[in-house]
PDB file of C-alpha atoms in Angstrom:
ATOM      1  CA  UNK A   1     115.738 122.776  73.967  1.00  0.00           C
ATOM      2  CA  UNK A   2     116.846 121.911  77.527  1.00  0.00           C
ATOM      3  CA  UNK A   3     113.776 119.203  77.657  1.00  0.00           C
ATOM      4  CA  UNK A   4     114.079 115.786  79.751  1.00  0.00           C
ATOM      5  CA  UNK A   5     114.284 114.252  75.961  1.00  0.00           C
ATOM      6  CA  UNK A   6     116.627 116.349  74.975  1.00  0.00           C
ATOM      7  CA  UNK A   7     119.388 115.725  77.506  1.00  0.00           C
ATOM      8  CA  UNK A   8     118.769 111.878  77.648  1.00  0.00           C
ATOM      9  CA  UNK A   9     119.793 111.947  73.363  1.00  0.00           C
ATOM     10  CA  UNK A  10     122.780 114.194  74.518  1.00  0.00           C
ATOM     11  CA  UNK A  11     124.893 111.303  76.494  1.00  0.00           C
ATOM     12  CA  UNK A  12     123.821 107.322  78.711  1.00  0.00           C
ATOM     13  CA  UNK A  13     125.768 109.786  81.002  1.00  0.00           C
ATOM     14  CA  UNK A  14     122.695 112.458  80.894  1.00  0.00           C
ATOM     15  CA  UNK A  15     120.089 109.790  80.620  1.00  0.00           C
ATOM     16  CA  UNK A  16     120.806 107.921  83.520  1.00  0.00           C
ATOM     17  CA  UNK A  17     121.092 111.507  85.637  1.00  0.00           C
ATOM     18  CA  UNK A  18     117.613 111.538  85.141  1.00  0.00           C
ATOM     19  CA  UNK A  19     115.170 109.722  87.077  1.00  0.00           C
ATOM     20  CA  UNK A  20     112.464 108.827  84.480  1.00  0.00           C
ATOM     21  CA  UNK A  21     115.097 108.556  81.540  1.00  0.00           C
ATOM     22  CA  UNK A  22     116.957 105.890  84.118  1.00  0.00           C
ATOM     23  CA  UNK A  23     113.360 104.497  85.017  1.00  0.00           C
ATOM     24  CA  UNK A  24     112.675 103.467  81.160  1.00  0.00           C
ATOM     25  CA  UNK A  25     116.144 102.516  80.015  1.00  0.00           C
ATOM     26  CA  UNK A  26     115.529 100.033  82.906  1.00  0.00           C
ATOM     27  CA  UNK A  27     112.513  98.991  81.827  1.00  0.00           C
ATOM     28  CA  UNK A  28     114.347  98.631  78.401  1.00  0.00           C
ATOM     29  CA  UNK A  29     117.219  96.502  79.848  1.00  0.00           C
ATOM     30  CA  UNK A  30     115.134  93.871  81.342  1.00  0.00           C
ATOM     31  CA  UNK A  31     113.139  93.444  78.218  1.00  0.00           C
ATOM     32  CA  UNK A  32     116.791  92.905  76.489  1.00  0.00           C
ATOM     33  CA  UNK A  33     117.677  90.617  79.565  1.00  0.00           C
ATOM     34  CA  UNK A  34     120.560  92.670  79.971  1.00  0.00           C
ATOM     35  CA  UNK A  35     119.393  95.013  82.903  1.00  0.00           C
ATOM     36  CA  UNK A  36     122.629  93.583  85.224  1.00  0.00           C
ATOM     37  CA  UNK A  37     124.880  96.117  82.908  1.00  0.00           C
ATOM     38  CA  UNK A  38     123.079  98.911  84.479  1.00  0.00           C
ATOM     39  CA  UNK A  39     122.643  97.843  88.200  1.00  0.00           C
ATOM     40  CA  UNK A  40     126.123  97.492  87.916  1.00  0.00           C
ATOM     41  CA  UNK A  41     127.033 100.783  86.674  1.00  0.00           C
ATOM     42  CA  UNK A  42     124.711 102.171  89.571  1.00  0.00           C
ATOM     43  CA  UNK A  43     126.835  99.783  91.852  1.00  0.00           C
ATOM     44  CA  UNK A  44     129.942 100.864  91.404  1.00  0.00           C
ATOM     45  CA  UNK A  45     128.663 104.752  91.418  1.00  0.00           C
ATOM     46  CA  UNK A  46     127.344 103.899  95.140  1.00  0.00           C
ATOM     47  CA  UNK A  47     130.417 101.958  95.806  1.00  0.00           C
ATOM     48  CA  UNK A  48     132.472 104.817  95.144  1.00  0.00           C
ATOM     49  CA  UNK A  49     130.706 107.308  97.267  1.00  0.00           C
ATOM     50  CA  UNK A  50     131.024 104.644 100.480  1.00  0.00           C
ATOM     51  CA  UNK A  51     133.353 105.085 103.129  1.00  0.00           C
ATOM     52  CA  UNK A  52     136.480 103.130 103.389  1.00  0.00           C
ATOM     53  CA  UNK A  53     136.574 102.763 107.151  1.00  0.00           C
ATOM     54  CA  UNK A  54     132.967 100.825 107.382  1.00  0.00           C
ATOM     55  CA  UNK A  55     133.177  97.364 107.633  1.00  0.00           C
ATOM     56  CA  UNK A  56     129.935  97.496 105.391  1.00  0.00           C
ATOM     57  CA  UNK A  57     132.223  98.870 102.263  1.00  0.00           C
ATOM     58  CA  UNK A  58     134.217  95.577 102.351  1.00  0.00           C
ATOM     59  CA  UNK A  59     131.057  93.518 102.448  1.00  0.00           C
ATOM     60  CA  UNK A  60     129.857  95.726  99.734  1.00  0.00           C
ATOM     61  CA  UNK A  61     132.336  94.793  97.309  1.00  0.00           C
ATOM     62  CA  UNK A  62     132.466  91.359  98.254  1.00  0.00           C
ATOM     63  CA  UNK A  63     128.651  91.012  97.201  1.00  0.00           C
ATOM     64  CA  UNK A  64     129.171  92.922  93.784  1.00  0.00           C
ATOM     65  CA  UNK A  65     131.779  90.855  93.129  1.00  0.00           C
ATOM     66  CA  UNK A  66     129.884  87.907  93.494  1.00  0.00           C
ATOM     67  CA  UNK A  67     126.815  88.969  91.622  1.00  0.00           C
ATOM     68  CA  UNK A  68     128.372  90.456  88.582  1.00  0.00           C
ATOM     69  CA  UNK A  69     131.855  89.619  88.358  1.00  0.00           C
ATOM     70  CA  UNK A  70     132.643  85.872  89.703  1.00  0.00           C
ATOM     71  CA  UNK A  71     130.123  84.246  87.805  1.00  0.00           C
ATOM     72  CA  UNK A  72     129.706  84.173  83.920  1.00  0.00           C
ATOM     73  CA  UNK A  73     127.053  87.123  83.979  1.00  0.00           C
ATOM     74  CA  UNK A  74     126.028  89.663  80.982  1.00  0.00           C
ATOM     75  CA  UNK A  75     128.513  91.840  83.256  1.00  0.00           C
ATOM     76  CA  UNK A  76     131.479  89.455  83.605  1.00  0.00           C
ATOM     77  CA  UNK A  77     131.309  88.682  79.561  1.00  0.00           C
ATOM     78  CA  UNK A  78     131.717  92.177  78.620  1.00  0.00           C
ATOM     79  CA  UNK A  79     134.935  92.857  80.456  1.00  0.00           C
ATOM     80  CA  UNK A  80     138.397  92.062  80.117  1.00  0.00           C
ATOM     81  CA  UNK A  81     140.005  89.636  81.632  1.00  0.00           C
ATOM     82  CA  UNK A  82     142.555  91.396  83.676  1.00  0.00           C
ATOM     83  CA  UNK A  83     139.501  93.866  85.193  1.00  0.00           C
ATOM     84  CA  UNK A  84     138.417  90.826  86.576  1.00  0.00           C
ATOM     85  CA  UNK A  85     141.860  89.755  87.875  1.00  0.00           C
ATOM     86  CA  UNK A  86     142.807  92.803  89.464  1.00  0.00           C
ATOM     87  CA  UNK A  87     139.225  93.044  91.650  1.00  0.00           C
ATOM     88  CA  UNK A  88     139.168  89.380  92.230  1.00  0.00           C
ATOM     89  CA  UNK A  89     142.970  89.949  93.671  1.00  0.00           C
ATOM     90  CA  UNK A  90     142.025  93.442  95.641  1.00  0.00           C
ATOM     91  CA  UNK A  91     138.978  91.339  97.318  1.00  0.00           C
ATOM     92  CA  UNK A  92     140.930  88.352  98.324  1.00  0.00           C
ATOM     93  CA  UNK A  93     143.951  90.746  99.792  1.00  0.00           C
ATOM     94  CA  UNK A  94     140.759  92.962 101.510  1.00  0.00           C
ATOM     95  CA  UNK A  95     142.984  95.849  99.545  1.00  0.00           C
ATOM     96  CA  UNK A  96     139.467  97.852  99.481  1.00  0.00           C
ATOM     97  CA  UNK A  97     139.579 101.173  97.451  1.00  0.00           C
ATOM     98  CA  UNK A  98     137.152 103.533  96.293  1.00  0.00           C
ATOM     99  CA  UNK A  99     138.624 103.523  92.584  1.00  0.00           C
ATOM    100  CA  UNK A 100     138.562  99.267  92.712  1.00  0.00           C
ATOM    101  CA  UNK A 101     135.521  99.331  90.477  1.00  0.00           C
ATOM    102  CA  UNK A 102     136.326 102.151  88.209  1.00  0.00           C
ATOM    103  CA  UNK A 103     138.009 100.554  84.882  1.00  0.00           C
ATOM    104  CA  UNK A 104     135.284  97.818  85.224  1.00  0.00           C
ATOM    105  CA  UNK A 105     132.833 100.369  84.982  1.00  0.00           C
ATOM    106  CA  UNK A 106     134.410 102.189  82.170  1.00  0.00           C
ATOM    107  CA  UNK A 107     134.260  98.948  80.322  1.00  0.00           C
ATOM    108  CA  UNK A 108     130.947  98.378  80.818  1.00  0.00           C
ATOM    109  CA  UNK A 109     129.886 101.733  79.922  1.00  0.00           C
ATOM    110  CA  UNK A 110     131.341 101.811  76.989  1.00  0.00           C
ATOM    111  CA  UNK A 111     129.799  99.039  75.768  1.00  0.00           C
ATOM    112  CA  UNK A 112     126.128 100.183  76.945  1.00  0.00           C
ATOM    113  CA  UNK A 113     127.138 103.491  75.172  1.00  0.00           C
ATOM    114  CA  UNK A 114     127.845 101.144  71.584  1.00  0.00           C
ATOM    115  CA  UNK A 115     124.800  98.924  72.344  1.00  0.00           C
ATOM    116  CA  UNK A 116     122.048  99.036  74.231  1.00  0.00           C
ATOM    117  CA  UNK A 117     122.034 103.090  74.651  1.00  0.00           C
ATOM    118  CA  UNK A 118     121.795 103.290  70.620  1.00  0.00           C
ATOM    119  CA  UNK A 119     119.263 100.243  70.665  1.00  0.00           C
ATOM    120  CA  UNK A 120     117.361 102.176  73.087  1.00  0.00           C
ATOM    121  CA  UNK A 121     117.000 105.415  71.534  1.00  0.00           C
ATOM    122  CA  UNK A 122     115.208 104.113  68.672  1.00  0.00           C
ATOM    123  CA  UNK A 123     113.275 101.283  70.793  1.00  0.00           C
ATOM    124  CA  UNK A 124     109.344 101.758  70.569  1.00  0.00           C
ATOM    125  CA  UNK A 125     109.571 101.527  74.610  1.00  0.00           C
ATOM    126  CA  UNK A 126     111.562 105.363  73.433  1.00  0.00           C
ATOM    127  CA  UNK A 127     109.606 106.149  71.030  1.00  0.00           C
ATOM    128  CA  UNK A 128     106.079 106.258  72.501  1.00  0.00           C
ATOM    129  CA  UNK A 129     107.442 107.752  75.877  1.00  0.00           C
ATOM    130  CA  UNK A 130     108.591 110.596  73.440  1.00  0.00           C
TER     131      UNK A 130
ATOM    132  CA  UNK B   1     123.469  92.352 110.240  1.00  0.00           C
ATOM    133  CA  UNK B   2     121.849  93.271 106.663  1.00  0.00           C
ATOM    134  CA  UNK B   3     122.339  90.391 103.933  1.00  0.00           C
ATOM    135  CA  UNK B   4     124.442  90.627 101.359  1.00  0.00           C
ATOM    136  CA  UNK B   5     121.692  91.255  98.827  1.00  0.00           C
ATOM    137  CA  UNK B   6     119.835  94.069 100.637  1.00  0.00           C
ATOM    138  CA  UNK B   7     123.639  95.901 101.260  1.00  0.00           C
ATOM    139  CA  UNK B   8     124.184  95.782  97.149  1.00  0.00           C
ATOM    140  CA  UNK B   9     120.332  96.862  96.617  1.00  0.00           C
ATOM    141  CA  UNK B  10     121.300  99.733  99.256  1.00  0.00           C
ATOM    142  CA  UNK B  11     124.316 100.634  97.534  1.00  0.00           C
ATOM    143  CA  UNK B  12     122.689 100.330  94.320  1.00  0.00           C
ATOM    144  CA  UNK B  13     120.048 102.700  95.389  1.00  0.00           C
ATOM    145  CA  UNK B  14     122.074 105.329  96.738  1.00  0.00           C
ATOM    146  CA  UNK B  15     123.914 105.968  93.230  1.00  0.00           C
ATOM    147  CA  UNK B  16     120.063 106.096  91.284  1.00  0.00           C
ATOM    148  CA  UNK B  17     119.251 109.697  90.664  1.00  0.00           C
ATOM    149  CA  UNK B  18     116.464 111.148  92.856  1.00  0.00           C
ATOM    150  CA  UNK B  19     113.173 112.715  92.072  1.00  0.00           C
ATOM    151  CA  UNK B  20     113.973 116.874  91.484  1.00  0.00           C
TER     152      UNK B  20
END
């Protein structure tokens, strides 16, 4: 009952605990061509966990920013405009904080959790791992 | 000084979950 395959149908949250389950929804997501969703949700996960007092952090979110959120990527479609605002406005002032990512990842997951976590579950990539 | 792609890939990698 408590099987690999048995948490990763429970919640994306379980799935992407687990380090095969994240291995072949990853797999899955670059077949879609939509695999920036989840290096983003990884992103701001590690972003979060980073120390505020390290120059790195402020680099950190300065190059997430600019890989997912400044340009017109998968990532920057699926949120709302004023997610974007407010981080583009927090990086410009250097206002750095560890929750700075938090809505935008709540956006995105929300959508993965719709879409591509559904499409997934019944994807043959799924289906013959199972 | 680390580039800006190989800090993201680090801080990307630190949040994937690890082998048990």
């Amino acid at each position: 009952p408590d099987s690999p395959l048995a948490r990763w149908t429970k919640s994306l949250h379980s799935l992407l605990g687990d380090q095969d389950g994240a291995h072949l929804f990853r797999t899955f997501l670059e077949r879609e061509k939509c695999v920036d969703t989840l290096d983003f949700w990884f992103a701001c996960n590690g972003f979060r966990q980073m120390d505020l007092q390290d120059t790195k952090t402020l680099r950190v979110a300065k190059a997430i920013y600019k890989r997912y959120i400044e340009n017109n990527s998968i990532v920057a479609k699926q949120l709302k405009p004023a997610t974007k605002t407010y981080i583009r406005d927090s990086i410009k002032k250097q206002q750095i904080d560890s929750a700075m990512f938090d809505q935008a990842q709540t956006e995105i997951q929300a959508t993965m959790e719709e879409n591509a976590y559904q499409m997934f579950l019944t994807s043959d990539i799924y289906l013959e791992y199972v | 000084i680390d580039s800006e792609d190989d800090l993201l890939q680090e801080c990307i990698s630190s949040a994937m979950p690890k082998k048990k």
